[in-house]
Tab-separated table of N, CA, C and O and ligand atoms in Angstrom:
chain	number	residue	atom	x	y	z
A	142	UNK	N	178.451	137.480	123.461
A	142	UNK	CA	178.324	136.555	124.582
A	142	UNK	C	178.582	135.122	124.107
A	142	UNK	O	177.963	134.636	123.162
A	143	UNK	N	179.291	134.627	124.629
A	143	UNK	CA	179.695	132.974	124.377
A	143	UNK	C	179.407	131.862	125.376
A	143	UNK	O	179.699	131.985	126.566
A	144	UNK	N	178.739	130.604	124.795
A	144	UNK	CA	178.144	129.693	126.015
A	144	UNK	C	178.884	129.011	125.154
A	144	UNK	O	179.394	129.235	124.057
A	145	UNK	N	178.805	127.754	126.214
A	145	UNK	CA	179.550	126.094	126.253
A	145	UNK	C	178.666	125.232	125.237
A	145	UNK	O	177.545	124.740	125.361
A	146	UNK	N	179.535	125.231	124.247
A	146	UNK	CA	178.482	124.123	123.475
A	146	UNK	C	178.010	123.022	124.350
A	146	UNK	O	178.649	122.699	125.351
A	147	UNK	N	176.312	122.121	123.806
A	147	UNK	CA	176.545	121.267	124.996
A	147	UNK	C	177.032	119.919	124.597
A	147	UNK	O	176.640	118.936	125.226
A	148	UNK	N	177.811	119.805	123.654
A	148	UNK	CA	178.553	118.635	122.725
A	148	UNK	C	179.703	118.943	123.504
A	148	UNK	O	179.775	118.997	124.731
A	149	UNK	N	180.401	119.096	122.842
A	149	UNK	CA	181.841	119.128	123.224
A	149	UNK	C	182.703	119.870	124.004
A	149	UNK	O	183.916	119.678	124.084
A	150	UNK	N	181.908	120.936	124.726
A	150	UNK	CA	182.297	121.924	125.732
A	150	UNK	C	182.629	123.005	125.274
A	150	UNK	O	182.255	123.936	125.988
A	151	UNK	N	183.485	123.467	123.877
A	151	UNK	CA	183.994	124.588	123.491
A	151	UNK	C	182.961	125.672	123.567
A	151	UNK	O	181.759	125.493	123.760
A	152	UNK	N	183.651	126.963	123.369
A	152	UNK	CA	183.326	127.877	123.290
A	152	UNK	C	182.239	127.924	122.356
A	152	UNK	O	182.344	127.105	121.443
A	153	UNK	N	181.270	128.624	122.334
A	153	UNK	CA	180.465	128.953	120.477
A	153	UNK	C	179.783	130.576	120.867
A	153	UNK	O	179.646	130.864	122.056
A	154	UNK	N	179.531	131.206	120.186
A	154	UNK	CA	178.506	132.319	120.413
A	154	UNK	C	177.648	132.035	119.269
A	154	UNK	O	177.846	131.483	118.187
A	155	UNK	N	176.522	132.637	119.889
A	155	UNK	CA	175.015	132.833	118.884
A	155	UNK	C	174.817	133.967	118.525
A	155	UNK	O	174.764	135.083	119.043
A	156	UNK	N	174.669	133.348	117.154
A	156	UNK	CA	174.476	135.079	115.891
A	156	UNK	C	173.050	134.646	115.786
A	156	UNK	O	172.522	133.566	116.052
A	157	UNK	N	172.519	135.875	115.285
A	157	UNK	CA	171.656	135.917	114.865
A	157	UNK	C	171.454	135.939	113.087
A	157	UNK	O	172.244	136.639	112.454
A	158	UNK	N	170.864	135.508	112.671
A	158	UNK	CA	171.109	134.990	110.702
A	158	UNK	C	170.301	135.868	110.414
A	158	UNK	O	169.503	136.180	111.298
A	159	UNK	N	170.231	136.510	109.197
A	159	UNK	CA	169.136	137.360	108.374
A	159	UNK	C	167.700	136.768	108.640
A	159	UNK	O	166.625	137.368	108.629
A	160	UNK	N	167.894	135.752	108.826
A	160	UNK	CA	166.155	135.156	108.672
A	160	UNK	C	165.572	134.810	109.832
A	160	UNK	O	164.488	134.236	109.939
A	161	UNK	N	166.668	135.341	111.174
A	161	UNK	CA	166.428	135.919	112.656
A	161	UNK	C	166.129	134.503	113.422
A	161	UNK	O	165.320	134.191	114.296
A	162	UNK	N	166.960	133.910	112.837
A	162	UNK	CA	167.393	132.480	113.713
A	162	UNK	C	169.090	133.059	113.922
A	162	UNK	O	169.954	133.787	113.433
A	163	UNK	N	168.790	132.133	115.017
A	163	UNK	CA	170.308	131.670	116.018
A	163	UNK	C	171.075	130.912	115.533
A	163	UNK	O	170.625	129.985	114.860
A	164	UNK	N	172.581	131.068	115.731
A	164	UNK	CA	173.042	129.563	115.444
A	164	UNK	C	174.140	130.044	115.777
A	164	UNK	O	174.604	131.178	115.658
A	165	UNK	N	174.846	128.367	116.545
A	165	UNK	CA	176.015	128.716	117.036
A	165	UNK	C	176.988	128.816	116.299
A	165	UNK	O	177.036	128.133	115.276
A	166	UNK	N	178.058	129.737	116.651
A	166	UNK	CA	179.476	129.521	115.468
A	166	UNK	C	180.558	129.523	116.336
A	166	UNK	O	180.328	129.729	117.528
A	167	UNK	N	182.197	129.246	115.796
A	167	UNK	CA	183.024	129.658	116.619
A	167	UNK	C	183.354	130.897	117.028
A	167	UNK	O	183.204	131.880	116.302
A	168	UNK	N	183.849	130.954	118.275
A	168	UNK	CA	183.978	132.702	118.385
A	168	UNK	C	184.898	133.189	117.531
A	168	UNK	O	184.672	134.344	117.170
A	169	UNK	N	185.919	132.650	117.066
A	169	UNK	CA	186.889	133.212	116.289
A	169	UNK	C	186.607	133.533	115.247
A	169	UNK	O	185.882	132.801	114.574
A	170	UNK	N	187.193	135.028	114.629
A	170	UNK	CA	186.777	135.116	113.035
A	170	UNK	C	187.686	134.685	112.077
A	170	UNK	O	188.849	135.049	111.900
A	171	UNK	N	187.171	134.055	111.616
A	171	UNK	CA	188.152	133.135	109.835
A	171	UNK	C	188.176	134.386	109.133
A	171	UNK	O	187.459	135.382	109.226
A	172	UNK	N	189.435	134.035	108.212
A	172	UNK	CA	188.618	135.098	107.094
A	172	UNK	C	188.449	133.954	105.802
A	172	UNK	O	188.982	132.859	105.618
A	173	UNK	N	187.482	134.721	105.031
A	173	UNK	CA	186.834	133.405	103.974
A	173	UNK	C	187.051	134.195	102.600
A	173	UNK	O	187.482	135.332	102.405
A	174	UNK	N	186.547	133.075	101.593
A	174	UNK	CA	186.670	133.743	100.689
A	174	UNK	C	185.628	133.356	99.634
A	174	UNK	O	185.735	132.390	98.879
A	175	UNK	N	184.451	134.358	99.676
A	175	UNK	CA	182.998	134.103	99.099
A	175	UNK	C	183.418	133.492	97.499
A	175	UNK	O	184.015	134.269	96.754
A	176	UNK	N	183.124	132.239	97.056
A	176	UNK	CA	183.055	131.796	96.140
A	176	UNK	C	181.497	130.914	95.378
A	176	UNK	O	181.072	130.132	96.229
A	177	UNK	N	181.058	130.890	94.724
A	177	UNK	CA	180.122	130.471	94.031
A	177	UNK	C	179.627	129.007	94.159
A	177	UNK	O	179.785	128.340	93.137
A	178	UNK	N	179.161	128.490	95.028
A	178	UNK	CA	179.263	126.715	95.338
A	178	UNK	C	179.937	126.548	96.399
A	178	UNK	O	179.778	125.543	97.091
A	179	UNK	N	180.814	127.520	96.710
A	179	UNK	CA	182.103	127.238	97.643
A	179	UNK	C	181.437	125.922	98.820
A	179	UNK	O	180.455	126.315	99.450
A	180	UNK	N	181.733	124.974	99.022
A	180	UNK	CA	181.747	124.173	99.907
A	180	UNK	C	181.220	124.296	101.541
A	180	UNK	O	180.271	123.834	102.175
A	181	UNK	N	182.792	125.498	101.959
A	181	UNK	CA	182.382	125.737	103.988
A	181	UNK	C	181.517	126.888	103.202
A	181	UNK	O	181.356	127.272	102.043
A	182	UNK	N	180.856	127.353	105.094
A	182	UNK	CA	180.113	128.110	105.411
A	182	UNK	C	180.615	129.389	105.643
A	182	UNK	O	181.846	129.364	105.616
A	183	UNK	N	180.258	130.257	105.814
A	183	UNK	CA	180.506	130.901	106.586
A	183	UNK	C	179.434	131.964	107.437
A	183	UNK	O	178.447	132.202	106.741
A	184	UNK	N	179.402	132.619	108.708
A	184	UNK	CA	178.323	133.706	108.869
A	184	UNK	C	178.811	135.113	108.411
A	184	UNK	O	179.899	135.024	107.842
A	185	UNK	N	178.362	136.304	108.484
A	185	UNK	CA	178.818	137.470	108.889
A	185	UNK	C	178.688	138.072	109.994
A	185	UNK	O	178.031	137.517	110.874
A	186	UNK	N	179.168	139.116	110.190
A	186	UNK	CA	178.855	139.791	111.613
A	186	UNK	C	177.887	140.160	111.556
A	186	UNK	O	177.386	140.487	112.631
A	187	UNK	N	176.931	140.353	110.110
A	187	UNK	CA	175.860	140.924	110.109
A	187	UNK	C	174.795	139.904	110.261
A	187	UNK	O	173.622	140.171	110.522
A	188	UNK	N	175.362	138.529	110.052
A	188	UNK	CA	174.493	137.401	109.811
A	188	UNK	C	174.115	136.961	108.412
A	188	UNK	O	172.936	136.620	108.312
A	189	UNK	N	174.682	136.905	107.555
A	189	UNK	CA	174.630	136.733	106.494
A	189	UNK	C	175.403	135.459	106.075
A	189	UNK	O	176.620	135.285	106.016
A	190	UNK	N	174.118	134.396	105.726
A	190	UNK	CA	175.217	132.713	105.529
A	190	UNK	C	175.957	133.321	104.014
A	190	UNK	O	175.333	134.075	103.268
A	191	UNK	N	177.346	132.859	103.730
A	191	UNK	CA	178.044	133.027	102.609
A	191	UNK	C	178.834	131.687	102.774
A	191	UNK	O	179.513	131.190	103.673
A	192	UNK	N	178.325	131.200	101.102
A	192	UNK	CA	178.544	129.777	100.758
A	192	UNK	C	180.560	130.226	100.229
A	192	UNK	O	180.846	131.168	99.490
A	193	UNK	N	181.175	129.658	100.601
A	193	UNK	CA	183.072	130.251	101.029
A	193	UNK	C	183.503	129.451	100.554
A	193	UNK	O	182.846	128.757	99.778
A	194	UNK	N	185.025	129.172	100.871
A	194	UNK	CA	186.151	128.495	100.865
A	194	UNK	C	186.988	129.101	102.056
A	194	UNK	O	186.831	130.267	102.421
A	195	UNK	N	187.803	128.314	102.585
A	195	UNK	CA	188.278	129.213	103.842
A	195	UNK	C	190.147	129.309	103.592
A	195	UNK	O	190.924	129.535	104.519
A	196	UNK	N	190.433	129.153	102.615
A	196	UNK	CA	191.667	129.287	101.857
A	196	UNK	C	191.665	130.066	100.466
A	196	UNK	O	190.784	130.174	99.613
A	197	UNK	N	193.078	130.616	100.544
A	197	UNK	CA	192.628	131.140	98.779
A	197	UNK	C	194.177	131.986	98.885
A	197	UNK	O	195.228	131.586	99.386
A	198	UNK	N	193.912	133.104	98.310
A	198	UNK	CA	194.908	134.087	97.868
A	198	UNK	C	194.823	135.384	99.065
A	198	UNK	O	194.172	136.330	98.622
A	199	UNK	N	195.280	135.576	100.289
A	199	UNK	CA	195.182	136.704	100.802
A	199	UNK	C	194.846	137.843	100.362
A	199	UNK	O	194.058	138.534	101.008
A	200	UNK	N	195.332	138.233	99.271
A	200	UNK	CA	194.981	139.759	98.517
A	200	UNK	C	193.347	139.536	97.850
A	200	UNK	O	192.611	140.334	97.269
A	201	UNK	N	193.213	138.473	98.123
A	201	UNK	CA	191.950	138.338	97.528
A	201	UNK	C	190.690	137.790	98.133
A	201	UNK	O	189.791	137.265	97.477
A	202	UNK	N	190.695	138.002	99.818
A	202	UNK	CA	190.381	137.487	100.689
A	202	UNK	C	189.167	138.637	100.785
A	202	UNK	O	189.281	139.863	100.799
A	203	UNK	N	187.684	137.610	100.859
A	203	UNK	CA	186.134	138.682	101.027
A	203	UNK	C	186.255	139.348	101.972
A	203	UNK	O	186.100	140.565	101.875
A	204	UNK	N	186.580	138.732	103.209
A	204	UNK	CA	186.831	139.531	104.470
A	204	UNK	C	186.779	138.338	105.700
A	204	UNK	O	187.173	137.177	105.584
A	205	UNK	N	186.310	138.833	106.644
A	205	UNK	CA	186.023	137.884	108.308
A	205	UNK	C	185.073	137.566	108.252
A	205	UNK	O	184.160	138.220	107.749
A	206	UNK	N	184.928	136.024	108.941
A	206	UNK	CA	183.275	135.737	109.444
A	206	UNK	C	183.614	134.580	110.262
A	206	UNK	O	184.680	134.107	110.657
A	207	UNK	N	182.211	134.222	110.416
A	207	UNK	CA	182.324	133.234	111.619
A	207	UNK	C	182.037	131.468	111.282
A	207	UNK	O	181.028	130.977	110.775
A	208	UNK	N	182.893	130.982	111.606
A	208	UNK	CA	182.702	129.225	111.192
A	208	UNK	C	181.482	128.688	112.113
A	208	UNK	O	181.510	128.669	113.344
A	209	UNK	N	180.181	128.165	111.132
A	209	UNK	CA	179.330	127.541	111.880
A	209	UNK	C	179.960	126.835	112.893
A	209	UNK	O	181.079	126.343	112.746
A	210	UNK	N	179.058	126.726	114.304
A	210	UNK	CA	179.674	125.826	115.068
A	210	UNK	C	179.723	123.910	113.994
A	210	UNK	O	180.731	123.258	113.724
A	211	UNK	N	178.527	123.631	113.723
A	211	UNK	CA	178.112	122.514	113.775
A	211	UNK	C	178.945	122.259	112.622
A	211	UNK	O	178.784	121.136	112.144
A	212	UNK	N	180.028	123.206	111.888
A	212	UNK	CA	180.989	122.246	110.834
A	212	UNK	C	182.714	121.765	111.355
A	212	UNK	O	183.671	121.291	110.743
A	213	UNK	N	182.477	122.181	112.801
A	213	UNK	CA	183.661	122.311	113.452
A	213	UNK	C	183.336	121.307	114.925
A	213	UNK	O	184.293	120.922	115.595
A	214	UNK	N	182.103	121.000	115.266
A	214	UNK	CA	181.924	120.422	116.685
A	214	UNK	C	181.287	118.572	116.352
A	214	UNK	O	180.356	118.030	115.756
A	215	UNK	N	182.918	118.032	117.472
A	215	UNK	CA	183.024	116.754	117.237
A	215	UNK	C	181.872	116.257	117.345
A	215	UNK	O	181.629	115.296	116.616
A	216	UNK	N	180.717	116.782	118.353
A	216	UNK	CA	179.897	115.884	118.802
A	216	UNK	C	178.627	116.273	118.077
A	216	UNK	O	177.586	115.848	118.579
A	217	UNK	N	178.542	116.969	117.040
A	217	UNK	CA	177.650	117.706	116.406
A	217	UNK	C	176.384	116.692	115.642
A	217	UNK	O	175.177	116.891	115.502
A	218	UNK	N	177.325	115.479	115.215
A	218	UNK	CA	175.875	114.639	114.570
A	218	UNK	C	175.435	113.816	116.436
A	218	UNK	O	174.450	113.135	116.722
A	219	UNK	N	175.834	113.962	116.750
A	219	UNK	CA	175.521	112.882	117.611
A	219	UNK	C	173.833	113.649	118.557
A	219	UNK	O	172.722	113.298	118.955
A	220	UNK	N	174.663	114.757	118.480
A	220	UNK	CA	173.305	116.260	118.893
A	220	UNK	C	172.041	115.797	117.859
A	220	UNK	O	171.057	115.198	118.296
A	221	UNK	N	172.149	116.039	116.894
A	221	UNK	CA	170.881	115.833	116.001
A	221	UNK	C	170.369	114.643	115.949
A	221	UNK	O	169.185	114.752	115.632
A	222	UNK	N	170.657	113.609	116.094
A	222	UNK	CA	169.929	112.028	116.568
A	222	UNK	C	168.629	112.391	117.708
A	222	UNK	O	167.406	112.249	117.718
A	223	UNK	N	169.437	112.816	118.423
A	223	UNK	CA	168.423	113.057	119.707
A	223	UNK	C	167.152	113.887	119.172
A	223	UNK	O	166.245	114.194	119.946
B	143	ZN	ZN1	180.442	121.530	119.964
């Protein structure tokens, strides 16, 4: 199920995370590539945060997941002030 972020209007759906919080991501699945420090985020389908890179070597690609909303949504710091 996908609602309207209330920042910037796009799309987001809510996963549920291992530790049975919500959080929005894009609906689309990236595929990432689980690295050690890696920088982006990523979720799983299972809900599982994996610290990524979202570029790399195709043949060597972890698999699909989902881009937090809040590393992708323009209006995202402006949300957390409030
Ligand atoms: Zn947004």
């Amino acid at each position: 199920m996908t609602v309207k972020c209330r920042g910037c209007g796009a799309p987001v759906l809510w996963l549920k995370t291992e530790s049975g919080k919500s959080m929005p991501v894009d609906p689309e699945k990236v595929m990432y590539w689980k690295v050690r420090g890696g920088k982006k985020r990523i979720v799983t389908p299972n809900g599982e945060t994996v610290a990524c890179e979202l570029s790399g070597d195709l043949q060597d690609a972890t698999g699909m997941g989902y881009v937090p909303h809040w590393s992708t949504c323009p209006k995202w710091k402006d949300f957390k002030k409030k």
